[in-house]
Coordinates of C-alpha atoms in Angstrom, one line a residue:
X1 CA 0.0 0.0 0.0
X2 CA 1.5 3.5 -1.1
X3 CA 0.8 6.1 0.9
X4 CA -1.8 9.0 0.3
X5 CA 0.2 11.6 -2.2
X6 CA -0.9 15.0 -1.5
X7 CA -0.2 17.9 -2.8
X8 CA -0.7 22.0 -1.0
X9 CA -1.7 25.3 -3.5
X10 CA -1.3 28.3 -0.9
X11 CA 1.7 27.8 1.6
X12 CA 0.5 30.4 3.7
X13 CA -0.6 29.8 7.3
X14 CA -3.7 27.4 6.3
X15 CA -1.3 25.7 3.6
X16 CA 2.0 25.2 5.9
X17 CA -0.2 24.3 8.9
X18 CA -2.0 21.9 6.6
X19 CA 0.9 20.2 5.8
X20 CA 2.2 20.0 9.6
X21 CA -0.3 18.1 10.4
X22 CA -0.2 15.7 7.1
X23 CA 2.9 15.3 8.1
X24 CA 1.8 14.0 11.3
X25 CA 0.4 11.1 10.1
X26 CA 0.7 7.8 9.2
X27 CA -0.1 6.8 5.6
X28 CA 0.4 10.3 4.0
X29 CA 3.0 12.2 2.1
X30 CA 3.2 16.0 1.1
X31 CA 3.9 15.1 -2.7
X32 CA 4.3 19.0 -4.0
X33 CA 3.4 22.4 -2.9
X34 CA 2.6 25.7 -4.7
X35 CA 3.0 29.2 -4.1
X36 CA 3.9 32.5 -5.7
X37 CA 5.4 34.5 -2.5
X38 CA 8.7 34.6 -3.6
X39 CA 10.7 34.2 -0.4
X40 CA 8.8 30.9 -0.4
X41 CA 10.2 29.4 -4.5
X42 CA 12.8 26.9 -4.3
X43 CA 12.5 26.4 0.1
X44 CA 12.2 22.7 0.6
X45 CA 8.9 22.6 2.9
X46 CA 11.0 20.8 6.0
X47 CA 13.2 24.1 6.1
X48 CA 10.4 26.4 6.3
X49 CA 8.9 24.0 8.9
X50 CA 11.2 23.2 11.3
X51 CA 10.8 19.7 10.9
X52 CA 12.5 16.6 10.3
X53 CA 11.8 15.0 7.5
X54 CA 12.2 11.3 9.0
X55 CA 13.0 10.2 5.6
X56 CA 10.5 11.7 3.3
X57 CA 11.6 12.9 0.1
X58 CA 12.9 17.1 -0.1
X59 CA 9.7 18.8 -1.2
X60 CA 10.7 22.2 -2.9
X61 CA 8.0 25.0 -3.4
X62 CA 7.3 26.2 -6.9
X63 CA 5.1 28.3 -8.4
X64 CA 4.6 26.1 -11.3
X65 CA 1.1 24.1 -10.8
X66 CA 1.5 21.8 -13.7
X67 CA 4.7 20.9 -12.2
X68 CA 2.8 19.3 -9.3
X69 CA -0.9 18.9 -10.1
X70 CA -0.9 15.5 -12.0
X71 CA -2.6 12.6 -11.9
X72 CA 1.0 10.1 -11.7
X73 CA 2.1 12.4 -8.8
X74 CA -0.7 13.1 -6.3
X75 CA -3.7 11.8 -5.5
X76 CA -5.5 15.1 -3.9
X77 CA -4.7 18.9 -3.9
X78 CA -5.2 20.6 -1.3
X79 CA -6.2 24.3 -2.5
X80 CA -6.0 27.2 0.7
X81 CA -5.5 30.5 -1.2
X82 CA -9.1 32.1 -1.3
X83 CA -11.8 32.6 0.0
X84 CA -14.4 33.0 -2.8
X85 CA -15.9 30.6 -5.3
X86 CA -15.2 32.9 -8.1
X87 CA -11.7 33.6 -7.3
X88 CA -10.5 30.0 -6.6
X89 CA -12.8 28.8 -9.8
X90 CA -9.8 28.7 -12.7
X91 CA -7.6 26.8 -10.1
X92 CA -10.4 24.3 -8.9
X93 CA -11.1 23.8 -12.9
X94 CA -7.4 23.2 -13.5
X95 CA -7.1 20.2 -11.3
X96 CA -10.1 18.9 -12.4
X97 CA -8.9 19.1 -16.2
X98 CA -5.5 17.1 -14.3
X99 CA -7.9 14.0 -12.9
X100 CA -6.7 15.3 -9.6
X101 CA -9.2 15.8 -6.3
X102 CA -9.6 19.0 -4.3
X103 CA -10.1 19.9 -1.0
X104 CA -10.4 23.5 -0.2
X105 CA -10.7 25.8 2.5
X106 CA -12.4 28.7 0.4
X107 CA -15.4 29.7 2.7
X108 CA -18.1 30.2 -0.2
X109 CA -16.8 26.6 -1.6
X110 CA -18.8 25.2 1.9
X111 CA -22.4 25.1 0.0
X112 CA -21.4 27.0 -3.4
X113 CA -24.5 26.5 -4.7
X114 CA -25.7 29.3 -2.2
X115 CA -24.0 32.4 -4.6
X116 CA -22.7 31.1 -7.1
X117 CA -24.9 28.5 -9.1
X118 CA -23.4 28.9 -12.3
X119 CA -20.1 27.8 -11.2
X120 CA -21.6 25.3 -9.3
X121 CA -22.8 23.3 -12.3
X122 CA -19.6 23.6 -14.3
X123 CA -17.8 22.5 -11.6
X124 CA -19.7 19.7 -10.9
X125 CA -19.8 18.5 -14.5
X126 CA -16.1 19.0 -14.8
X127 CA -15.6 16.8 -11.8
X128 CA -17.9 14.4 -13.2
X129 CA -16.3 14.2 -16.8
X130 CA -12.9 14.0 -15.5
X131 CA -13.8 11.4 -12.4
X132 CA -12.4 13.2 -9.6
X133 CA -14.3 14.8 -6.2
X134 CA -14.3 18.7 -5.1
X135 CA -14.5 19.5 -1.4
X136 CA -14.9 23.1 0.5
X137 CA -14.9 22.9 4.0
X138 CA -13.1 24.7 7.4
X139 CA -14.2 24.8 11.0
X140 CA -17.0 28.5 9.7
X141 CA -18.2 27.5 7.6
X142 CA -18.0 24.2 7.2
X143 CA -18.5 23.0 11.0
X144 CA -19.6 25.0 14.1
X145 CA -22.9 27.3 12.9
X146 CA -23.9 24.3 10.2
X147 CA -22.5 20.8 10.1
X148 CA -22.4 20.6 14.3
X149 CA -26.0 21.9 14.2
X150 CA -27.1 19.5 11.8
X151 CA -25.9 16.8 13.8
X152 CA -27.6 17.9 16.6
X153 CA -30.6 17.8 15.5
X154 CA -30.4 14.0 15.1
X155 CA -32.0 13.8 18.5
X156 CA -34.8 15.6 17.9
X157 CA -38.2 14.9 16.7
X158 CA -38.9 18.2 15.0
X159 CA -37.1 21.7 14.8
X160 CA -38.9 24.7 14.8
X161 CA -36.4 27.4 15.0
X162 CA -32.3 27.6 15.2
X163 CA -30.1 30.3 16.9
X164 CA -25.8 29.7 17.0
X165 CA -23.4 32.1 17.9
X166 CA -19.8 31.9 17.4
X167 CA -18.1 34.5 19.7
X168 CA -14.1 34.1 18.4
X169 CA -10.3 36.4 19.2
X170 CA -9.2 37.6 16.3
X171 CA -5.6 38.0 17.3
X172 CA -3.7 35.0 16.7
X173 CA -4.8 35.6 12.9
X174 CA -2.7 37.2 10.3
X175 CA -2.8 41.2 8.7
X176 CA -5.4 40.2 6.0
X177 CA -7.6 39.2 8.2
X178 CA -7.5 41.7 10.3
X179 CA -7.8 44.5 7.2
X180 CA -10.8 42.3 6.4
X181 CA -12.4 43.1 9.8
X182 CA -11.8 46.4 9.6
X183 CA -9.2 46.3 12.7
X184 CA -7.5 49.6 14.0
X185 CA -9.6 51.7 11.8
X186 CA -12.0 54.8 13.4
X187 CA -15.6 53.9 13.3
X188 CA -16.8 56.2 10.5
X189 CA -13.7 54.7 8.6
X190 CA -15.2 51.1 8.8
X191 CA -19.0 52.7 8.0
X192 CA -17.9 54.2 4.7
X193 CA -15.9 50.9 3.4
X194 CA -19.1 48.9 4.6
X195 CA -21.3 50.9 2.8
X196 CA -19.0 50.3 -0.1
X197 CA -19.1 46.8 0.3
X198 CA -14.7 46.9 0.8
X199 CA -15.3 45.4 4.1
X200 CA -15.3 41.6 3.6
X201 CA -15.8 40.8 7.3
X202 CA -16.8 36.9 8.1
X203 CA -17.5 35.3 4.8
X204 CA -19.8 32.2 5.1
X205 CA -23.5 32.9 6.6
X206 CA -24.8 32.3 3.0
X207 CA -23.7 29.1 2.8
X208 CA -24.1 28.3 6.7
X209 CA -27.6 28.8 6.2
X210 CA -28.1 27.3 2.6
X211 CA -26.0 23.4 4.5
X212 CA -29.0 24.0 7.8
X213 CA -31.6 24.7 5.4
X214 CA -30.7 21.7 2.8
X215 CA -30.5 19.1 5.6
X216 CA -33.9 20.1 7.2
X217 CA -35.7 20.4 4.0
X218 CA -36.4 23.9 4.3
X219 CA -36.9 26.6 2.2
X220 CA -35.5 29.9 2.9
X221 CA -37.6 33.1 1.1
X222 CA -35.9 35.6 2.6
X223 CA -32.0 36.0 3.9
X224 CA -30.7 39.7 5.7
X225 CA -27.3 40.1 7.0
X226 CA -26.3 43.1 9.2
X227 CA -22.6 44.3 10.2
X228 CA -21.4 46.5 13.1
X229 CA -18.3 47.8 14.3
X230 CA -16.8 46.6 17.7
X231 CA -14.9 49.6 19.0
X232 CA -12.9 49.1 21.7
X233 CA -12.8 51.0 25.1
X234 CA -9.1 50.5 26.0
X235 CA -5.8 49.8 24.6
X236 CA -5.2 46.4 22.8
X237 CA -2.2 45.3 21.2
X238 CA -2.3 42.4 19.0
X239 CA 0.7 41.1 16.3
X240 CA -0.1 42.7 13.7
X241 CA -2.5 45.8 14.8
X242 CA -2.5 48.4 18.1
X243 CA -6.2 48.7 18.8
X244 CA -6.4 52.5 20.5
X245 CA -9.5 53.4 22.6
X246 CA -12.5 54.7 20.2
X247 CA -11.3 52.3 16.8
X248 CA -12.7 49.7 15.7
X249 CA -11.8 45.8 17.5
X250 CA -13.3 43.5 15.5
X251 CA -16.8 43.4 14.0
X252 CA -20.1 41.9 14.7
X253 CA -22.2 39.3 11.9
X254 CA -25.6 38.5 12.4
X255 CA -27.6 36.5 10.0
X256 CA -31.2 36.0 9.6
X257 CA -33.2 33.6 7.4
X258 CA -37.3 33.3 7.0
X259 CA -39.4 31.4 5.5
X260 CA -42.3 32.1 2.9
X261 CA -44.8 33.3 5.7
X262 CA -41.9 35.8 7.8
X263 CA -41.2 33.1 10.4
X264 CA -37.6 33.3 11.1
X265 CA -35.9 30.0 11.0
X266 CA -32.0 30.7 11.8
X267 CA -30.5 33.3 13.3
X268 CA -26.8 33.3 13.3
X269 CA -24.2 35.6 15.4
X270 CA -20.8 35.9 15.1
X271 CA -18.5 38.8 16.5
X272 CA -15.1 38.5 16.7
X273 CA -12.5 41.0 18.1
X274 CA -9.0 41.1 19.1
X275 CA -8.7 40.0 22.5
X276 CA -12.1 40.1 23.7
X277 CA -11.3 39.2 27.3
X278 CA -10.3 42.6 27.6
X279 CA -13.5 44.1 28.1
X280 CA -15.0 41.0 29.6
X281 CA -16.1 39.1 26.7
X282 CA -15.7 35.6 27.3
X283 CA -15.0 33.3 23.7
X284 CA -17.3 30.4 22.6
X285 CA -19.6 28.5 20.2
X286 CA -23.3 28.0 21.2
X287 CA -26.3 26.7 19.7
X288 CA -29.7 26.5 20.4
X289 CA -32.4 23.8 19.1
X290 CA -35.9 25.2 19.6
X291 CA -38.2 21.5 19.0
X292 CA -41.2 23.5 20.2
X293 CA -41.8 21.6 23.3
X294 CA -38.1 22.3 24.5
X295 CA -34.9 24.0 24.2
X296 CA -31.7 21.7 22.9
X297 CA -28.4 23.6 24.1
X298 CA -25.2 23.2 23.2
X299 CA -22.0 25.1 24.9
X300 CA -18.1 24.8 24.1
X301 CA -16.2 26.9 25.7
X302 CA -13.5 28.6 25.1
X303 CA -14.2 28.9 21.6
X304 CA -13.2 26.4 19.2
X305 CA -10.0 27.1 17.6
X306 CA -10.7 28.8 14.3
X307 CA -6.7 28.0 12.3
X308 CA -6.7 24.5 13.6
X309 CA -9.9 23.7 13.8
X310 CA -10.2 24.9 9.4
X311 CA -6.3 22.5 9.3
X312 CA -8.1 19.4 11.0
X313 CA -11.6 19.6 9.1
X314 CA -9.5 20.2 5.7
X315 CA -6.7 17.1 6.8
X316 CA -9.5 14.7 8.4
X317 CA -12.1 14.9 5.5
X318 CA -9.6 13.6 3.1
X319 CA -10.1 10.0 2.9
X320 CA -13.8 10.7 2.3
X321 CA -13.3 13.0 -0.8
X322 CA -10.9 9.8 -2.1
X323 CA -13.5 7.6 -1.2
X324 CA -16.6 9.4 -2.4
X325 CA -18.2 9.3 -6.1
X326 CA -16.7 11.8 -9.0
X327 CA -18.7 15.6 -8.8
X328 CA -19.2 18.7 -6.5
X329 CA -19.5 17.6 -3.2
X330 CA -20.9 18.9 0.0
X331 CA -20.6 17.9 3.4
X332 CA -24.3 16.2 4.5
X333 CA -23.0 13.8 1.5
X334 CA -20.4 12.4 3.1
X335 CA -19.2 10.7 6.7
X336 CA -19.0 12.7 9.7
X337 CA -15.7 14.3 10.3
X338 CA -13.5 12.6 12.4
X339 CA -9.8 12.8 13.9
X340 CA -8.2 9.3 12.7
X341 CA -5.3 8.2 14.6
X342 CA -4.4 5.2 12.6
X343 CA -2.4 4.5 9.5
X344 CA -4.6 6.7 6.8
X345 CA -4.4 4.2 3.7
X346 CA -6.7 2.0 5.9
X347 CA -9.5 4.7 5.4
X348 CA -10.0 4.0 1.7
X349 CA -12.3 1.9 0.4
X350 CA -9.8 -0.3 -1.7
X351 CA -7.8 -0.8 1.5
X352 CA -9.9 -1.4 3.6
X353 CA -10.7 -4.4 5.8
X354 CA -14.0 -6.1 7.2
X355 CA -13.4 -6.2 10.9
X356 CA -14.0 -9.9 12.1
X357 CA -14.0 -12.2 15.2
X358 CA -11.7 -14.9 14.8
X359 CA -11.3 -17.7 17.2
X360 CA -8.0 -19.6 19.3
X361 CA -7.2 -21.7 16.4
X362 CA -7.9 -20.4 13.4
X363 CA -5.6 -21.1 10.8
X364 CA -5.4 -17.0 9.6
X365 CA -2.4 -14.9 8.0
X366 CA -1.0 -12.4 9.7
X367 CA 1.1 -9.3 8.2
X368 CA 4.3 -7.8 9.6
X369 CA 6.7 -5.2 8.5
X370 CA 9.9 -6.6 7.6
X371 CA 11.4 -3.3 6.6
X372 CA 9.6 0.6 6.7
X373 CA 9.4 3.1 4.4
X374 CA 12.6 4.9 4.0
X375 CA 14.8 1.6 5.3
X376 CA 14.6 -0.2 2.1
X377 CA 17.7 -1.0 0.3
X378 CA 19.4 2.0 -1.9
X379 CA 19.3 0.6 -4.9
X380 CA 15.5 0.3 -5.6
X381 CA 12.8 3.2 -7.4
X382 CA 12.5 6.0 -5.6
X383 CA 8.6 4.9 -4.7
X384 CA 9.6 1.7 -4.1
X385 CA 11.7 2.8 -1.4
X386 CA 8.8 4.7 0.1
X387 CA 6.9 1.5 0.3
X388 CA 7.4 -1.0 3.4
X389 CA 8.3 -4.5 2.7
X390 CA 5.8 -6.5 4.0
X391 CA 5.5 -10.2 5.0
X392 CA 2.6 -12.4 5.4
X393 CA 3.1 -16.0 7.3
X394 CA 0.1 -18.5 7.8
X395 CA -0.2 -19.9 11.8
X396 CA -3.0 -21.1 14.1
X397 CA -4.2 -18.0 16.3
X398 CA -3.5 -18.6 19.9
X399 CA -6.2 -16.0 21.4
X400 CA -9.8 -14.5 20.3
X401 CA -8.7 -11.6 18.2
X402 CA -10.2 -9.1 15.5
X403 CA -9.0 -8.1 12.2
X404 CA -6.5 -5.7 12.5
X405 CA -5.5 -6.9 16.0
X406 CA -1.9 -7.4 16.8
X407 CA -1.9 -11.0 17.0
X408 CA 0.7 -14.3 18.5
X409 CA 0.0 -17.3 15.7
X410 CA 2.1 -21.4 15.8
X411 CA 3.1 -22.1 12.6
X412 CA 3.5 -26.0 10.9
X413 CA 6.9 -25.6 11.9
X414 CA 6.3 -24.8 15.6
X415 CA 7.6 -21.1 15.8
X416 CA 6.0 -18.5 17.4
X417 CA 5.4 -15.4 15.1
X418 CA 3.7 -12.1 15.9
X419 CA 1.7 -9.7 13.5
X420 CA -1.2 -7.8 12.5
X421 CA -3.9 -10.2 12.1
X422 CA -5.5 -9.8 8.6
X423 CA -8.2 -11.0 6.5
X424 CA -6.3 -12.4 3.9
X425 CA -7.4 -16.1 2.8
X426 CA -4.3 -19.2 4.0
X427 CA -5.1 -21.0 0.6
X428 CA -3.7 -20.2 -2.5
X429 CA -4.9 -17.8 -4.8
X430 CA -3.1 -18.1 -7.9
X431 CA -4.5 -20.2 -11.0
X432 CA -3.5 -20.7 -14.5
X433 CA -6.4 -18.2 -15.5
X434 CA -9.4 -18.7 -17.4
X435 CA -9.7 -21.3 -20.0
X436 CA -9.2 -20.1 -23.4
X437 CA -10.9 -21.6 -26.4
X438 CA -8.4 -20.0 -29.0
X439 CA -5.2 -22.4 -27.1
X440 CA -7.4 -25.8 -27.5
X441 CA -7.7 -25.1 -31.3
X442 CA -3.7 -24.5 -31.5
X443 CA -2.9 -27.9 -29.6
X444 CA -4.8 -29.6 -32.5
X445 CA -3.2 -27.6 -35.0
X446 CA 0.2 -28.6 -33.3
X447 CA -0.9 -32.2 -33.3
X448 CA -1.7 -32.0 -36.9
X449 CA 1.7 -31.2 -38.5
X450 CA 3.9 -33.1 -36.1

């Protein structure tokens, strides 16, 4: 089994902390990365890291995507360099037209369909024609005020009405984010660029709303969104801005969504502000499921980490983009997202193994690793040597054990061996093929002239 080859577009803080945690694992390989920041071009991604590379091949940043995005070198980009469907479109169609999946962490990309239709379409069709699976997802949107709710409402019989909040501290993020909140600018500063629509703020409620309203089978008539400035009352110094008394902190979101009679249906809130706690504001992620006979609540406090909570959603949701069928997809399509802590190539579908009971025994066939990635001899390919050597040996199983148990079997011989117990079969496999009609005709033929 070779492990999971993917590839990063976007080394920036999403993109390099991305590849941390790939790196992390065990099954996956960072097979190329992109960028165009050029301080970044010709690094090799364990440098800019700080990490060993335990053996993994030097990965050196280009800014050449067709020197990277291909179908014989990875099996899955991972795209972090916008935010917008629109903007991340010609890249998304480009390693489609490659045969190669995407994950991204663009925030529209979480339910696309919600602004951009049109591109929604193509995209899908491209996927389709070409085989592959598109993914957009991040911790908002993507998971707190619209997958987590979802879920929730699992246990309940009916839902009448939804309010989340995300309450989040803007200062461990980076200068564009903070220009995009309108950080360290005076008030009537942030009013004029609002008015002018220059002030991105959160981007997301859209398609928050449009993944609630999907998976309830509702149907929202009419959607409002409303923006104010948090100005701070004292002095607040964050890495990349000084917040003075009287300009703007952060910003507050709020969302609202009704249905064809003016019921509102969702209501979503989400300020953020550079440290928060300064003026008593305590972080956190809430939701509230009103079932009409009671109240479902949900509190996580502190907040959840917005960088590595978008890093693990975009990292853990890989297998089930490899796994799923070619087109756009979205996330109430696919498996829950979970935190594996296995070896990854078990997660796909062509790897993976039925888990059964066997019994003290059994004659089974276990697997061990006679030598691991990186340890093989010098001489072989280069993917060759990225591959462990394994070894299978037949033996009676000496305890109850399940698939993919770390097992003690006896062989004929008498020795004690140890391995990972596996659902391979002990009897041969191999044949002489099928039969073929063609070869019985030749022997006569043969017969005939000699």
């Amino acid at each position: 089994m070779r492990n999971i080859r993917v590839a990063i577009w976007g080394f920036g803080a999403m993109g390099s902390g991305i590849a941390r945690m790939i790196l992390a694992k065990q099954g996956m390989e960072i097979s190329g990365v992109i960028d165009t920041w050029p301080e970044l071009l010709g690094k090799n991604i364990f440098d800019r890291l700080g990490l060993d590379s335990h053996g993994h091949p030097p990965v050196y940043i280009t800014d050449k995507p067709d020197e990277v995005i291909r179908q014989d070198l990875c099996d899955l980009v991972v795209l972090a360099t916008d935010s917008f469907t629109a903007k991340a479109f010609p890249k998304l169609k480009f390693c489609a037209e490659r045969a190669v999946n995407v994950l991204t962490t663009a925030e529209e990309m979480a339910w696309p369909w919600a602004q951009e239709a049109e591109l929604s379409a193509e995209l899908d069709r491209l996927a389709r024609k070409h085989k592959i699976s598109i993914l957009g997802t991040g911790v908002n949107p993507g998971f707190i005020l619209d997958l987590l709710v979802v879920c929730l409402t699992g246990a309940c019989e009916t839902v009448d009405s939804i309010e989340a909040s995300r309450i989040n501290d803007l200062s461990p993020f980076g200068k564009a984010v903070m220009e995009e909140q309108g950080v360290g600018i005076d008030p009537e500063v942030f009013e004029a660029l609002n008015r002018s629509g220059k002030l991105s703020g959160h981007v997301g409620f859209p398609e928050s709303v449009g993944i609630i309203a999907d998976a309830l089978g509702w149907t929202i008539d009419k959607f409002e969104q409303t923006k104010e400035a948090i100005v701070s009352q004292v002095d607040r110094k964050a890495a990349h801005f000084d917040v003075e008394p009287g300009q703007v902190a952060g910003v507050r979101q709020q969302c609202f969504a009704y249905d064809k009679d003016g019921k509102q249906l969702i209501h979503l809130d989400h300020p953020q502000q550079v440290y928060p706690e300064l003026e008593g504001t305590e972080t956190g992620d809430y939701i509230t499921i009103h079932t009409g006979s009671y109240d479902m609540n949900l509190r996580i406090k502190p907040e959840t980490p917005g960088g590595v909570g978008t890093i693990a959603m975009i990292v853990n949701m890989i297998p089930a983009v490899l796994n799923a069928e070619p087109g756009l997809l979205n996330l109430l399509e696919l498996p829950i997202p979970r935190a594996y802590c296995g070896d990854w190539r078990t997660q796909l579908v062509a790897n993976r193994e039925p888990r059964r009971l066997y019994k003290a025994g059994d004659l089974v066939t276990i697997e061990q690793v006679s030598l691991p990635a990186g340890q093989r001899a010098e001489n072989v390919p280069e993917d060759t040597g990225q591959t462990p050597l394994l070894l299978w040996v037949k033996g009676e199983l000496q305890n109850d054990a399940y698939t993919g148990d770390q097992v003690l079997v006896k062989t004929a011989i008498g020795r004690s061996v140890k391995g990972r117990l596996t659902n391979y079969p002990v009897n041969y496999q191999h044949t002489f093929g099928e039969d073929v009609p063609e070869l019985a005709q030749v022997c006569q033929l043969v017969k005939s002239v000699c």
